[in-house]
Amino acid sequence: MTTVNSTAATPIVSVKPIVLPAPGRGADLPVRVTAPVTGHNLPIIVFAHGFGSNLDGYGPLVDHWAAHGFAVFQTTHLDSRRLNVVASDAHDPRMWRYRVDDMTRILDNLDALEAAVPGLAGRLDHSRIASAGHSFGGQTAAVLLGLRVTDPLTGTAEDLSDPRVTAGILLATAGRGGDALTPFATDNLPWLRNPDFSHMTAPALVVAGDADDLPLTTRGPAWTVDPYTLGTGDKSLLTLIGAQHFLGGISGYEVAETTDENPAHVALVQQVTVAYLRHALGIDSSGWNTARAALAGDRYPIGRLESK
């Protein structure tokens, strides 16, 4: 497929950890910022890692996004293996909410984070912010877009959407609850039981692998398409043919957890996500239009793109 990136790659810089005070969290919040070394009015991506990962993960995506003009903010959530969380703590029914609070704390402290990175001050566009995440992180990102999660402790589904976030990228993330869940997921991951996608109205690109057969669901790979089919408003779906949960290797360079290593899948995700974000954030739609034309129907052997 002809490249859909309409900007040339530029050198990037990554600074970590920038530590934000987080009273009541149990640990302060470490943040990694990755951005191009040149350019102004840089749009912002706040990224949530998958269960157990950390702020050093997802280099193939984060580096690519930064090299094409985005400032990317990552943290290490409390479920990270890096923090040596015991299994009982990792399944704390509040874990989903801690993650959302982490993302909100980053947004609340963008000025301080920007000032802490040499050469970045004054170069960010605070009016163009997207949330993104993979797996559990996809649900975290979706909450900022309007997804409502029934809190297992209170039984309520609070609106935690953030008006500062106007678009999203949801990578291989969870679908509906109820009978779509396996007994293990129902018993151990209570934040998956009753998600409500009907309020997720902000524009989002959902990325799903058609071989992503997770042990959390009875529905097979179709489960990760639910955020597209059940979400309302402007949604698009990139389906990777033959891809499993790590979508060819987006979680890191040469990581052992990738079961379906495929550089072509990773390149496709890189290109389409950049094109989508530039379109959804009102920067330039030319790359997105090219991607939609190239990936319509069954024209491209490893992926297809559709919108509603």
PDB file of C-alpha atoms in Angstrom:
ATOM      1  CA  MET A   1       0.000   0.000   0.000  1.00  0.00           C
ATOM      2  CA  THR A   2       1.227   3.493  -0.781  1.00  0.00           C
ATOM      3  CA  THR A   3       2.246   5.263   2.401  1.00  0.00           C
ATOM      4  CA  VAL A   4      -0.541   7.269   3.990  1.00  0.00           C
ATOM      5  CA  ASN A   5       1.684   9.395   6.223  1.00  0.00           C
ATOM      6  CA  SER A   6       1.648  12.925   4.869  1.00  0.00           C
ATOM      7  CA  THR A   7       4.515  14.177   7.056  1.00  0.00           C
ATOM      8  CA  ALA A   8       8.175  13.201   6.925  1.00  0.00           C
ATOM      9  CA  ALA A   9       9.674  11.506   9.964  1.00  0.00           C
ATOM     10  CA  THR A  10      11.757  13.761  12.194  1.00  0.00           C
ATOM     11  CA  PRO A  11      14.171  13.050  15.097  1.00  0.00           C
ATOM     12  CA  ILE A  12      12.524  12.613  18.470  1.00  0.00           C
ATOM     13  CA  VAL A  13      13.434  13.030  22.120  1.00  0.00           C
ATOM     14  CA  SER A  14      12.094  11.065  25.079  1.00  0.00           C
ATOM     15  CA  VAL A  15      12.330  12.218  28.691  1.00  0.00           C
ATOM     16  CA  LYS A  16      11.523  10.086  31.744  1.00  0.00           C
ATOM     17  CA  PRO A  17      10.595   9.932  34.492  1.00  0.00           C
ATOM     18  CA  ILE A  18       8.896  13.217  35.172  1.00  0.00           C
ATOM     19  CA  VAL A  19       7.224  12.576  38.510  1.00  0.00           C
ATOM     20  CA  LEU A  20       3.865  14.094  39.371  1.00  0.00           C
ATOM     21  CA  PRO A  21       2.709  14.118  43.005  1.00  0.00           C
ATOM     22  CA  ALA A  22      -0.293  11.813  43.391  1.00  0.00           C
ATOM     23  CA  PRO A  23      -1.646  11.919  46.947  1.00  0.00           C
ATOM     24  CA  GLY A  24      -3.776   8.907  47.803  1.00  0.00           C
ATOM     25  CA  ARG A  25      -2.531   6.837  44.861  1.00  0.00           C
ATOM     26  CA  GLY A  26      -0.006   4.860  46.867  1.00  0.00           C
ATOM     27  CA  ALA A  27       2.842   6.043  44.637  1.00  0.00           C
ATOM     28  CA  ASP A  28       3.617   9.217  42.735  1.00  0.00           C
ATOM     29  CA  LEU A  29       2.896   9.202  39.010  1.00  0.00           C
ATOM     30  CA  PRO A  30       5.888   8.731  36.676  1.00  0.00           C
ATOM     31  CA  VAL A  31       5.434  10.158  33.177  1.00  0.00           C
ATOM     32  CA  ARG A  32       7.407   9.676  29.987  1.00  0.00           C
ATOM     33  CA  VAL A  33       7.156  12.324  27.279  1.00  0.00           C
ATOM     34  CA  THR A  34       8.195  11.571  23.698  1.00  0.00           C
ATOM     35  CA  ALA A  35       8.085  14.335  21.096  1.00  0.00           C
ATOM     36  CA  PRO A  36       9.752  15.547  17.902  1.00  0.00           C
ATOM     37  CA  VAL A  37      12.741  17.799  18.458  1.00  0.00           C
ATOM     38  CA  THR A  38      11.329  20.391  16.038  1.00  0.00           C
ATOM     39  CA  GLY A  39       7.926  21.784  15.178  1.00  0.00           C
ATOM     40  CA  HIS A  40       5.204  23.740  16.926  1.00  0.00           C
ATOM     41  CA  ASN A  41       1.497  23.282  17.639  1.00  0.00           C
ATOM     42  CA  LEU A  42       2.158  19.619  18.352  1.00  0.00           C
ATOM     43  CA  PRO A  43      -1.045  17.627  18.983  1.00  0.00           C
ATOM     44  CA  ILE A  44      -1.058  15.507  22.125  1.00  0.00           C
ATOM     45  CA  ILE A  45      -1.635  11.782  22.694  1.00  0.00           C
ATOM     46  CA  VAL A  46      -2.127  10.359  26.187  1.00  0.00           C
ATOM     47  CA  PHE A  47      -1.447   6.633  25.998  1.00  0.00           C
ATOM     48  CA  ALA A  48      -2.542   3.850  28.385  1.00  0.00           C
ATOM     49  CA  HIS A  49      -0.543   0.619  28.335  1.00  0.00           C
ATOM     50  CA  GLY A  50      -1.981  -2.881  28.539  1.00  0.00           C
ATOM     51  CA  PHE A  51      -2.269  -4.879  31.754  1.00  0.00           C
ATOM     52  CA  GLY A  52       1.167  -5.379  33.324  1.00  0.00           C
ATOM     53  CA  SER A  53       3.169  -3.164  30.961  1.00  0.00           C
ATOM     54  CA  ASN A  54       4.812   0.195  31.764  1.00  0.00           C
ATOM     55  CA  LEU A  55       5.835   3.582  30.388  1.00  0.00           C
ATOM     56  CA  ASP A  56       8.714   2.054  28.433  1.00  0.00           C
ATOM     57  CA  GLY A  57       6.427  -0.080  26.291  1.00  0.00           C
ATOM     58  CA  TYR A  58       4.918   0.392  22.833  1.00  0.00           C
ATOM     59  CA  GLY A  59       7.998   1.907  21.247  1.00  0.00           C
ATOM     60  CA  PRO A  60       6.937   0.969  17.693  1.00  0.00           C
ATOM     61  CA  LEU A  61       3.854   3.152  18.050  1.00  0.00           C
ATOM     62  CA  VAL A  62       5.050   5.900  20.366  1.00  0.00           C
ATOM     63  CA  ASP A  63       8.255   6.551  18.416  1.00  0.00           C
ATOM     64  CA  HIS A  64       6.368   6.601  15.124  1.00  0.00           C
ATOM     65  CA  TRP A  65       3.700   8.978  16.421  1.00  0.00           C
ATOM     66  CA  ALA A  66       6.333  11.349  17.796  1.00  0.00           C
ATOM     67  CA  ALA A  67       8.396  11.189  14.610  1.00  0.00           C
ATOM     68  CA  HIS A  68       5.302  12.308  12.721  1.00  0.00           C
ATOM     69  CA  GLY A  69       4.495  15.326  14.825  1.00  0.00           C
ATOM     70  CA  PHE A  70       2.763  14.204  18.026  1.00  0.00           C
ATOM     71  CA  ALA A  71       3.747  14.645  21.664  1.00  0.00           C
ATOM     72  CA  VAL A  72       3.034  11.373  23.473  1.00  0.00           C
ATOM     73  CA  PHE A  73       2.526  11.058  27.230  1.00  0.00           C
ATOM     74  CA  GLN A  74       2.787   7.663  28.952  1.00  0.00           C
ATOM     75  CA  THR A  75       2.761   6.489  32.537  1.00  0.00           C
ATOM     76  CA  THR A  76       3.140   3.266  34.487  1.00  0.00           C
ATOM     77  CA  HIS A  77      -0.243   2.233  35.865  1.00  0.00           C
ATOM     78  CA  LEU A  78      -0.551   0.446  39.186  1.00  0.00           C
ATOM     79  CA  ASP A  79      -1.165  -2.957  37.574  1.00  0.00           C
ATOM     80  CA  SER A  80       2.313  -2.913  36.021  1.00  0.00           C
ATOM     81  CA  ARG A  81       4.546  -5.924  36.638  1.00  0.00           C
ATOM     82  CA  ARG A  82       7.314  -3.370  37.190  1.00  0.00           C
ATOM     83  CA  LEU A  83       5.675  -2.400  40.485  1.00  0.00           C
ATOM     84  CA  ASN A  84       5.587  -6.009  41.712  1.00  0.00           C
ATOM     85  CA  VAL A  85       1.874  -5.876  42.377  1.00  0.00           C
ATOM     86  CA  VAL A  86       0.668  -9.155  43.858  1.00  0.00           C
ATOM     87  CA  ALA A  87      -2.103 -10.947  42.001  1.00  0.00           C
ATOM     88  CA  SER A  88      -4.800  -9.986  44.505  1.00  0.00           C
ATOM     89  CA  ASP A  89      -3.902  -6.299  44.180  1.00  0.00           C
ATOM     90  CA  ALA A  90      -3.766  -6.483  40.386  1.00  0.00           C
ATOM     91  CA  HIS A  91      -7.411  -7.568  40.375  1.00  0.00           C
ATOM     92  CA  ASP A  92      -8.469  -4.813  42.782  1.00  0.00           C
ATOM     93  CA  PRO A  93     -11.965  -3.764  41.625  1.00  0.00           C
ATOM     94  CA  ARG A  94     -10.774  -0.148  41.614  1.00  0.00           C
ATOM     95  CA  MET A  95      -7.901  -0.831  39.214  1.00  0.00           C
ATOM     96  CA  TRP A  96      -9.811   0.444  36.169  1.00  0.00           C
ATOM     97  CA  ARG A  97     -10.533   3.723  37.987  1.00  0.00           C
ATOM     98  CA  TYR A  98      -6.937   4.232  39.128  1.00  0.00           C
ATOM     99  CA  ARG A  99      -5.957   4.109  35.452  1.00  0.00           C
ATOM    100  CA  VAL A 100      -8.517   6.713  34.426  1.00  0.00           C
ATOM    101  CA  ASP A 101      -7.364   8.948  37.265  1.00  0.00           C
ATOM    102  CA  ASP A 102      -3.773   8.577  36.029  1.00  0.00           C
ATOM    103  CA  MET A 103      -4.759   9.809  32.576  1.00  0.00           C
ATOM    104  CA  THR A 104      -6.730  12.717  34.006  1.00  0.00           C
ATOM    105  CA  ARG A 105      -3.798  13.685  36.224  1.00  0.00           C
ATOM    106  CA  ILE A 106      -1.561  13.878  33.150  1.00  0.00           C
ATOM    107  CA  LEU A 107      -4.080  16.134  31.406  1.00  0.00           C
ATOM    108  CA  ASP A 108      -4.376  18.326  34.494  1.00  0.00           C
ATOM    109  CA  ASN A 109      -0.591  18.782  34.586  1.00  0.00           C
ATOM    110  CA  LEU A 110       0.276  19.283  30.929  1.00  0.00           C
ATOM    111  CA  ASP A 111       1.840  22.678  31.617  1.00  0.00           C
ATOM    112  CA  ALA A 112       4.194  21.241  34.238  1.00  0.00           C
ATOM    113  CA  LEU A 113       5.084  18.266  32.052  1.00  0.00           C
ATOM    114  CA  GLU A 114       5.740  20.496  29.066  1.00  0.00           C
ATOM    115  CA  ALA A 115       7.989  22.732  31.129  1.00  0.00           C
ATOM    116  CA  ALA A 116       9.974  19.742  32.410  1.00  0.00           C
ATOM    117  CA  VAL A 117      11.094  18.653  28.937  1.00  0.00           C
ATOM    118  CA  PRO A 118      13.971  20.780  27.608  1.00  0.00           C
ATOM    119  CA  GLY A 119      12.949  22.585  24.446  1.00  0.00           C
ATOM    120  CA  LEU A 120       9.270  21.575  24.566  1.00  0.00           C
ATOM    121  CA  ALA A 121       7.752  24.575  26.329  1.00  0.00           C
ATOM    122  CA  GLY A 122       5.328  26.516  24.138  1.00  0.00           C
ATOM    123  CA  ARG A 123       5.276  23.894  21.393  1.00  0.00           C
ATOM    124  CA  LEU A 124       2.154  21.893  22.316  1.00  0.00           C
ATOM    125  CA  ASP A 125      -1.357  22.400  20.979  1.00  0.00           C
ATOM    126  CA  HIS A 126      -3.586  21.921  24.017  1.00  0.00           C
ATOM    127  CA  SER A 127      -6.692  22.144  21.837  1.00  0.00           C
ATOM    128  CA  ARG A 128      -5.858  18.905  20.019  1.00  0.00           C
ATOM    129  CA  ILE A 129      -5.710  15.944  22.418  1.00  0.00           C
ATOM    130  CA  ALA A 130      -6.354  12.268  21.732  1.00  0.00           C
ATOM    131  CA  SER A 131      -6.433   9.287  24.070  1.00  0.00           C
ATOM    132  CA  ALA A 132      -5.072   5.925  22.982  1.00  0.00           C
ATOM    133  CA  GLY A 133      -4.539   2.550  24.573  1.00  0.00           C
ATOM    134  CA  HIS A 134      -3.999  -1.150  24.010  1.00  0.00           C
ATOM    135  CA  SER A 135      -5.997  -3.969  25.618  1.00  0.00           C
ATOM    136  CA  PHE A 136      -6.884  -2.870  29.202  1.00  0.00           C
ATOM    137  CA  GLY A 137      -5.445   0.488  28.196  1.00  0.00           C
ATOM    138  CA  GLY A 138      -7.957   0.677  25.371  1.00  0.00           C
ATOM    139  CA  GLN A 139     -10.765   0.617  27.906  1.00  0.00           C
ATOM    140  CA  THR A 140      -8.954   3.325  29.887  1.00  0.00           C
ATOM    141  CA  ALA A 141      -8.678   5.508  26.788  1.00  0.00           C
ATOM    142  CA  ALA A 142     -12.313   4.813  25.882  1.00  0.00           C
ATOM    143  CA  VAL A 143     -13.560   6.061  29.253  1.00  0.00           C
ATOM    144  CA  LEU A 144     -12.149   9.498  28.402  1.00  0.00           C
ATOM    145  CA  LEU A 145     -14.162   9.300  25.164  1.00  0.00           C
ATOM    146  CA  GLY A 146     -17.449   8.507  26.922  1.00  0.00           C
ATOM    147  CA  LEU A 147     -17.423   4.768  27.683  1.00  0.00           C
ATOM    148  CA  ARG A 148     -19.145   4.167  31.006  1.00  0.00           C
ATOM    149  CA  VAL A 149     -17.912   1.415  33.278  1.00  0.00           C
ATOM    150  CA  THR A 150     -20.132   0.183  36.090  1.00  0.00           C
ATOM    151  CA  ASP A 151     -18.073   0.582  39.226  1.00  0.00           C
ATOM    152  CA  PRO A 152     -18.134  -2.821  40.964  1.00  0.00           C
ATOM    153  CA  LEU A 153     -17.969  -1.128  44.371  1.00  0.00           C
ATOM    154  CA  THR A 154     -20.792   1.393  43.927  1.00  0.00           C
ATOM    155  CA  GLY A 155     -22.895  -0.171  41.176  1.00  0.00           C
ATOM    156  CA  THR A 156     -22.998   3.154  39.305  1.00  0.00           C
ATOM    157  CA  ALA A 157     -21.726   4.015  35.840  1.00  0.00           C
ATOM    158  CA  GLU A 158     -20.330   7.508  36.207  1.00  0.00           C
ATOM    159  CA  ASP A 159     -19.597   9.774  33.247  1.00  0.00           C
ATOM    160  CA  LEU A 160     -15.809  10.200  33.349  1.00  0.00           C
ATOM    161  CA  SER A 161     -15.412  11.523  29.816  1.00  0.00           C
ATOM    162  CA  ASP A 162     -13.017  14.431  29.410  1.00  0.00           C
ATOM    163  CA  PRO A 163     -13.958  17.291  27.065  1.00  0.00           C
ATOM    164  CA  ARG A 164     -10.271  17.995  26.460  1.00  0.00           C
ATOM    165  CA  VAL A 165     -10.003  14.659  24.628  1.00  0.00           C
ATOM    166  CA  THR A 166     -11.647  14.852  21.223  1.00  0.00           C
ATOM    167  CA  ALA A 167     -10.514  11.645  19.463  1.00  0.00           C
ATOM    168  CA  GLY A 168      -9.164   8.208  20.300  1.00  0.00           C
ATOM    169  CA  ILE A 169      -7.319   5.080  19.171  1.00  0.00           C
ATOM    170  CA  LEU A 170      -8.577   1.839  20.755  1.00  0.00           C
ATOM    171  CA  LEU A 171      -6.249  -1.097  20.086  1.00  0.00           C
ATOM    172  CA  ALA A 172      -7.416  -4.691  20.676  1.00  0.00           C
ATOM    173  CA  THR A 173      -9.610  -3.729  23.576  1.00  0.00           C
ATOM    174  CA  ALA A 174     -12.579  -5.180  25.438  1.00  0.00           C
ATOM    175  CA  GLY A 175     -16.126  -5.500  24.173  1.00  0.00           C
ATOM    176  CA  ARG A 176     -19.463  -5.990  25.879  1.00  0.00           C
ATOM    177  CA  GLY A 177     -19.958  -7.808  29.165  1.00  0.00           C
ATOM    178  CA  GLY A 178     -22.633 -10.213  30.332  1.00  0.00           C
ATOM    179  CA  ASP A 179     -22.689 -13.555  28.548  1.00  0.00           C
ATOM    180  CA  ALA A 180     -19.830 -12.401  26.308  1.00  0.00           C
ATOM    181  CA  LEU A 181     -17.434 -12.995  29.228  1.00  0.00           C
ATOM    182  CA  THR A 182     -15.882 -16.241  30.396  1.00  0.00           C
ATOM    183  CA  PRO A 183     -16.413 -17.178  34.060  1.00  0.00           C
ATOM    184  CA  PHE A 184     -12.803 -16.186  34.797  1.00  0.00           C
ATOM    185  CA  ALA A 185     -13.324 -12.683  33.410  1.00  0.00           C
ATOM    186  CA  THR A 186     -16.624 -12.261  35.226  1.00  0.00           C
ATOM    187  CA  ASP A 187     -15.135 -13.322  38.548  1.00  0.00           C
ATOM    188  CA  ASN A 188     -11.746 -11.609  38.340  1.00  0.00           C
ATOM    189  CA  LEU A 189     -12.143  -8.539  36.121  1.00  0.00           C
ATOM    190  CA  PRO A 190     -15.313  -6.860  37.392  1.00  0.00           C
ATOM    191  CA  TRP A 191     -14.758  -3.710  35.302  1.00  0.00           C
ATOM    192  CA  LEU A 192     -15.577  -5.799  32.217  1.00  0.00           C
ATOM    193  CA  ARG A 193     -19.018  -6.912  33.403  1.00  0.00           C
ATOM    194  CA  ASN A 194     -21.241  -4.057  32.279  1.00  0.00           C
ATOM    195  CA  PRO A 195     -19.572  -1.514  29.972  1.00  0.00           C
ATOM    196  CA  ASP A 196     -21.930   0.942  28.284  1.00  0.00           C
ATOM    197  CA  PHE A 197     -20.722   2.034  24.842  1.00  0.00           C
ATOM    198  CA  SER A 198     -23.815   4.088  23.990  1.00  0.00           C
ATOM    199  CA  HIS A 199     -22.308   7.300  25.412  1.00  0.00           C
ATOM    200  CA  MET A 200     -18.949   6.862  23.646  1.00  0.00           C
ATOM    201  CA  THR A 201     -19.718   9.527  21.063  1.00  0.00           C
ATOM    202  CA  ALA A 202     -16.264  11.024  20.474  1.00  0.00           C
ATOM    203  CA  PRO A 203     -14.556  10.020  17.197  1.00  0.00           C
ATOM    204  CA  ALA A 204     -12.418   6.906  17.538  1.00  0.00           C
ATOM    205  CA  LEU A 205     -10.499   4.409  15.447  1.00  0.00           C
ATOM    206  CA  VAL A 206     -10.853   0.835  16.691  1.00  0.00           C
ATOM    207  CA  VAL A 207      -8.079  -1.585  15.684  1.00  0.00           C
ATOM    208  CA  ALA A 208      -8.828  -5.305  15.920  1.00  0.00           C
ATOM    209  CA  GLY A 209      -7.064  -8.508  14.888  1.00  0.00           C
ATOM    210  CA  ASP A 210      -9.311 -11.121  13.344  1.00  0.00           C
ATOM    211  CA  ALA A 211      -7.297 -13.881  15.071  1.00  0.00           C
ATOM    212  CA  ASP A 212      -7.372 -12.225  18.529  1.00  0.00           C
ATOM    213  CA  ASP A 213      -9.012 -15.092  20.427  1.00  0.00           C
ATOM    214  CA  LEU A 214      -8.796 -13.990  24.045  1.00  0.00           C
ATOM    215  CA  PRO A 215      -9.527 -16.246  27.052  1.00  0.00           C
ATOM    216  CA  LEU A 216     -11.698 -13.482  28.536  1.00  0.00           C
ATOM    217  CA  THR A 217     -14.583 -13.840  26.107  1.00  0.00           C
ATOM    218  CA  THR A 218     -16.899 -16.477  24.686  1.00  0.00           C
ATOM    219  CA  ARG A 219     -17.224 -14.566  21.420  1.00  0.00           C
ATOM    220  CA  GLY A 220     -13.783 -14.996  19.931  1.00  0.00           C
ATOM    221  CA  PRO A 221     -12.067 -12.208  17.957  1.00  0.00           C
ATOM    222  CA  ALA A 222     -15.386 -10.435  17.275  1.00  0.00           C
ATOM    223  CA  TRP A 223     -15.377  -9.233  20.895  1.00  0.00           C
ATOM    224  CA  THR A 224     -12.733  -6.582  20.239  1.00  0.00           C
ATOM    225  CA  VAL A 225     -14.863  -5.137  17.431  1.00  0.00           C
ATOM    226  CA  ASP A 226     -17.647  -4.190  19.898  1.00  0.00           C
ATOM    227  CA  PRO A 227     -16.281  -0.696  20.631  1.00  0.00           C
ATOM    228  CA  TYR A 228     -16.843   0.022  16.929  1.00  0.00           C
ATOM    229  CA  THR A 229     -20.237  -1.626  16.518  1.00  0.00           C
ATOM    230  CA  LEU A 230     -21.667  -0.520  19.883  1.00  0.00           C
ATOM    231  CA  GLY A 231     -20.039   2.909  20.065  1.00  0.00           C
ATOM    232  CA  THR A 232     -22.078   5.799  18.723  1.00  0.00           C
ATOM    233  CA  GLY A 233     -21.066   8.728  16.563  1.00  0.00           C
ATOM    234  CA  ASP A 234     -18.090   8.828  14.210  1.00  0.00           C
ATOM    235  CA  LYS A 235     -16.255   5.491  14.448  1.00  0.00           C
ATOM    236  CA  SER A 236     -13.830   3.666  12.167  1.00  0.00           C
ATOM    237  CA  LEU A 237     -12.520   0.094  12.275  1.00  0.00           C
ATOM    238  CA  LEU A 238      -9.168  -1.200  11.067  1.00  0.00           C
ATOM    239  CA  THR A 239      -9.195  -4.994  10.931  1.00  0.00           C
ATOM    240  CA  LEU A 240      -5.815  -6.727  10.669  1.00  0.00           C
ATOM    241  CA  ILE A 241      -6.086 -10.037   8.834  1.00  0.00           C
ATOM    242  CA  GLY A 242      -4.392 -12.810  10.785  1.00  0.00           C
ATOM    243  CA  ALA A 243      -3.338 -10.586  13.703  1.00  0.00           C
ATOM    244  CA  GLN A 244      -3.545 -11.662  17.325  1.00  0.00           C
ATOM    245  CA  HIS A 245      -3.675  -9.562  20.484  1.00  0.00           C
ATOM    246  CA  PHE A 246      -0.416  -7.682  20.023  1.00  0.00           C
ATOM    247  CA  LEU A 247      -1.294  -6.771  16.445  1.00  0.00           C
ATOM    248  CA  GLY A 248       1.994  -7.943  14.991  1.00  0.00           C
ATOM    249  CA  GLY A 249       4.228  -6.496  17.707  1.00  0.00           C
ATOM    250  CA  ILE A 250       3.043  -3.026  18.773  1.00  0.00           C
ATOM    251  CA  SER A 251       3.884  -3.549  22.449  1.00  0.00           C
ATOM    252  CA  GLY A 252       7.632  -3.196  21.983  1.00  0.00           C
ATOM    253  CA  TYR A 253      10.687  -3.947  19.901  1.00  0.00           C
ATOM    254  CA  GLU A 254      11.448  -7.683  19.852  1.00  0.00           C
ATOM    255  CA  VAL A 255       9.303  -8.391  22.922  1.00  0.00           C
ATOM    256  CA  ALA A 256       8.807 -12.010  23.932  1.00  0.00           C
ATOM    257  CA  GLU A 257       5.064 -11.570  24.543  1.00  0.00           C
ATOM    258  CA  THR A 258       4.354 -10.970  20.855  1.00  0.00           C
ATOM    259  CA  THR A 259       2.876 -14.211  19.533  1.00  0.00           C
ATOM    260  CA  ASP A 260       2.195 -13.013  15.988  1.00  0.00           C
ATOM    261  CA  GLU A 261       5.240 -10.991  14.982  1.00  0.00           C
ATOM    262  CA  ASN A 262       4.475  -9.285  11.688  1.00  0.00           C
ATOM    263  CA  PRO A 263       6.274  -6.053  10.723  1.00  0.00           C
ATOM    264  CA  ALA A 264       3.722  -5.413   7.980  1.00  0.00           C
ATOM    265  CA  HIS A 265       0.877  -5.353  10.507  1.00  0.00           C
ATOM    266  CA  VAL A 266       2.824  -2.984  12.746  1.00  0.00           C
ATOM    267  CA  ALA A 267       3.593  -0.679   9.813  1.00  0.00           C
ATOM    268  CA  LEU A 268      -0.060  -0.627   8.822  1.00  0.00           C
ATOM    269  CA  VAL A 269      -1.145   0.309  12.348  1.00  0.00           C
ATOM    270  CA  GLN A 270       1.513   3.032  12.449  1.00  0.00           C
ATOM    271  CA  GLN A 271       0.460   4.580   9.162  1.00  0.00           C
ATOM    272  CA  VAL A 272      -3.300   4.359   9.618  1.00  0.00           C
ATOM    273  CA  THR A 273      -3.277   5.688  13.202  1.00  0.00           C
ATOM    274  CA  VAL A 274      -1.213   8.734  12.211  1.00  0.00           C
ATOM    275  CA  ALA A 275      -3.490   9.397   9.249  1.00  0.00           C
ATOM    276  CA  TYR A 276      -6.589   8.992  11.409  1.00  0.00           C
ATOM    277  CA  LEU A 277      -5.392  11.276  14.199  1.00  0.00           C
ATOM    278  CA  ARG A 278      -4.379  14.003  11.752  1.00  0.00           C
ATOM    279  CA  HIS A 279      -7.871  13.741  10.265  1.00  0.00           C
ATOM    280  CA  ALA A 280      -9.853  13.466  13.518  1.00  0.00           C
ATOM    281  CA  LEU A 281      -7.953  16.318  15.170  1.00  0.00           C
ATOM    282  CA  GLY A 282      -8.610  18.613  12.221  1.00  0.00           C
ATOM    283  CA  ILE A 283      -5.038  18.864  10.913  1.00  0.00           C
ATOM    284  CA  ASP A 284      -5.136  17.243   7.468  1.00  0.00           C
ATOM    285  CA  SER A 285      -7.408  14.560   5.977  1.00  0.00           C
ATOM    286  CA  SER A 286      -5.414  13.680   2.870  1.00  0.00           C
ATOM    287  CA  GLY A 287      -3.647  10.669   4.406  1.00  0.00           C
ATOM    288  CA  TRP A 288      -6.890   9.387   5.892  1.00  0.00           C
ATOM    289  CA  ASN A 289      -8.664   9.649   2.561  1.00  0.00           C
ATOM    290  CA  THR A 290      -5.827   7.713   0.933  1.00  0.00           C
ATOM    291  CA  ALA A 291      -6.017   5.007   3.597  1.00  0.00           C
ATOM    292  CA  ARG A 292      -9.778   4.629   3.279  1.00  0.00           C
ATOM    293  CA  ALA A 293      -9.512   4.220  -0.480  1.00  0.00           C
ATOM    294  CA  ALA A 294      -6.626   1.743  -0.296  1.00  0.00           C
ATOM    295  CA  LEU A 295      -8.107  -0.405   2.470  1.00  0.00           C
ATOM    296  CA  ALA A 296     -11.761  -0.487   1.432  1.00  0.00           C
ATOM    297  CA  GLY A 297     -13.308  -3.933   1.166  1.00  0.00           C
ATOM    298  CA  ASP A 298     -10.828  -6.705   0.376  1.00  0.00           C
ATOM    299  CA  ARG A 299      -8.379  -4.689  -1.715  1.00  0.00           C
ATOM    300  CA  TYR A 300      -5.448  -5.042   0.670  1.00  0.00           C
ATOM    301  CA  PRO A 301      -4.333  -8.512   1.811  1.00  0.00           C
ATOM    302  CA  ILE A 302      -3.497  -7.800   5.465  1.00  0.00           C
ATOM    303  CA  GLY A 303      -6.096  -5.245   6.488  1.00  0.00           C
ATOM    304  CA  ARG A 304      -9.366  -3.535   5.744  1.00  0.00           C
ATOM    305  CA  LEU A 305     -10.800  -0.224   6.863  1.00  0.00           C
ATOM    306  CA  GLU A 306     -14.430   0.779   7.307  1.00  0.00           C
ATOM    307  CA  SER A 307     -16.283   3.678   8.895  1.00  0.00           C
ATOM    308  CA  LYS A 308     -19.765   4.505  10.078  1.00  0.00           C
TER     309      LYS A 308
END
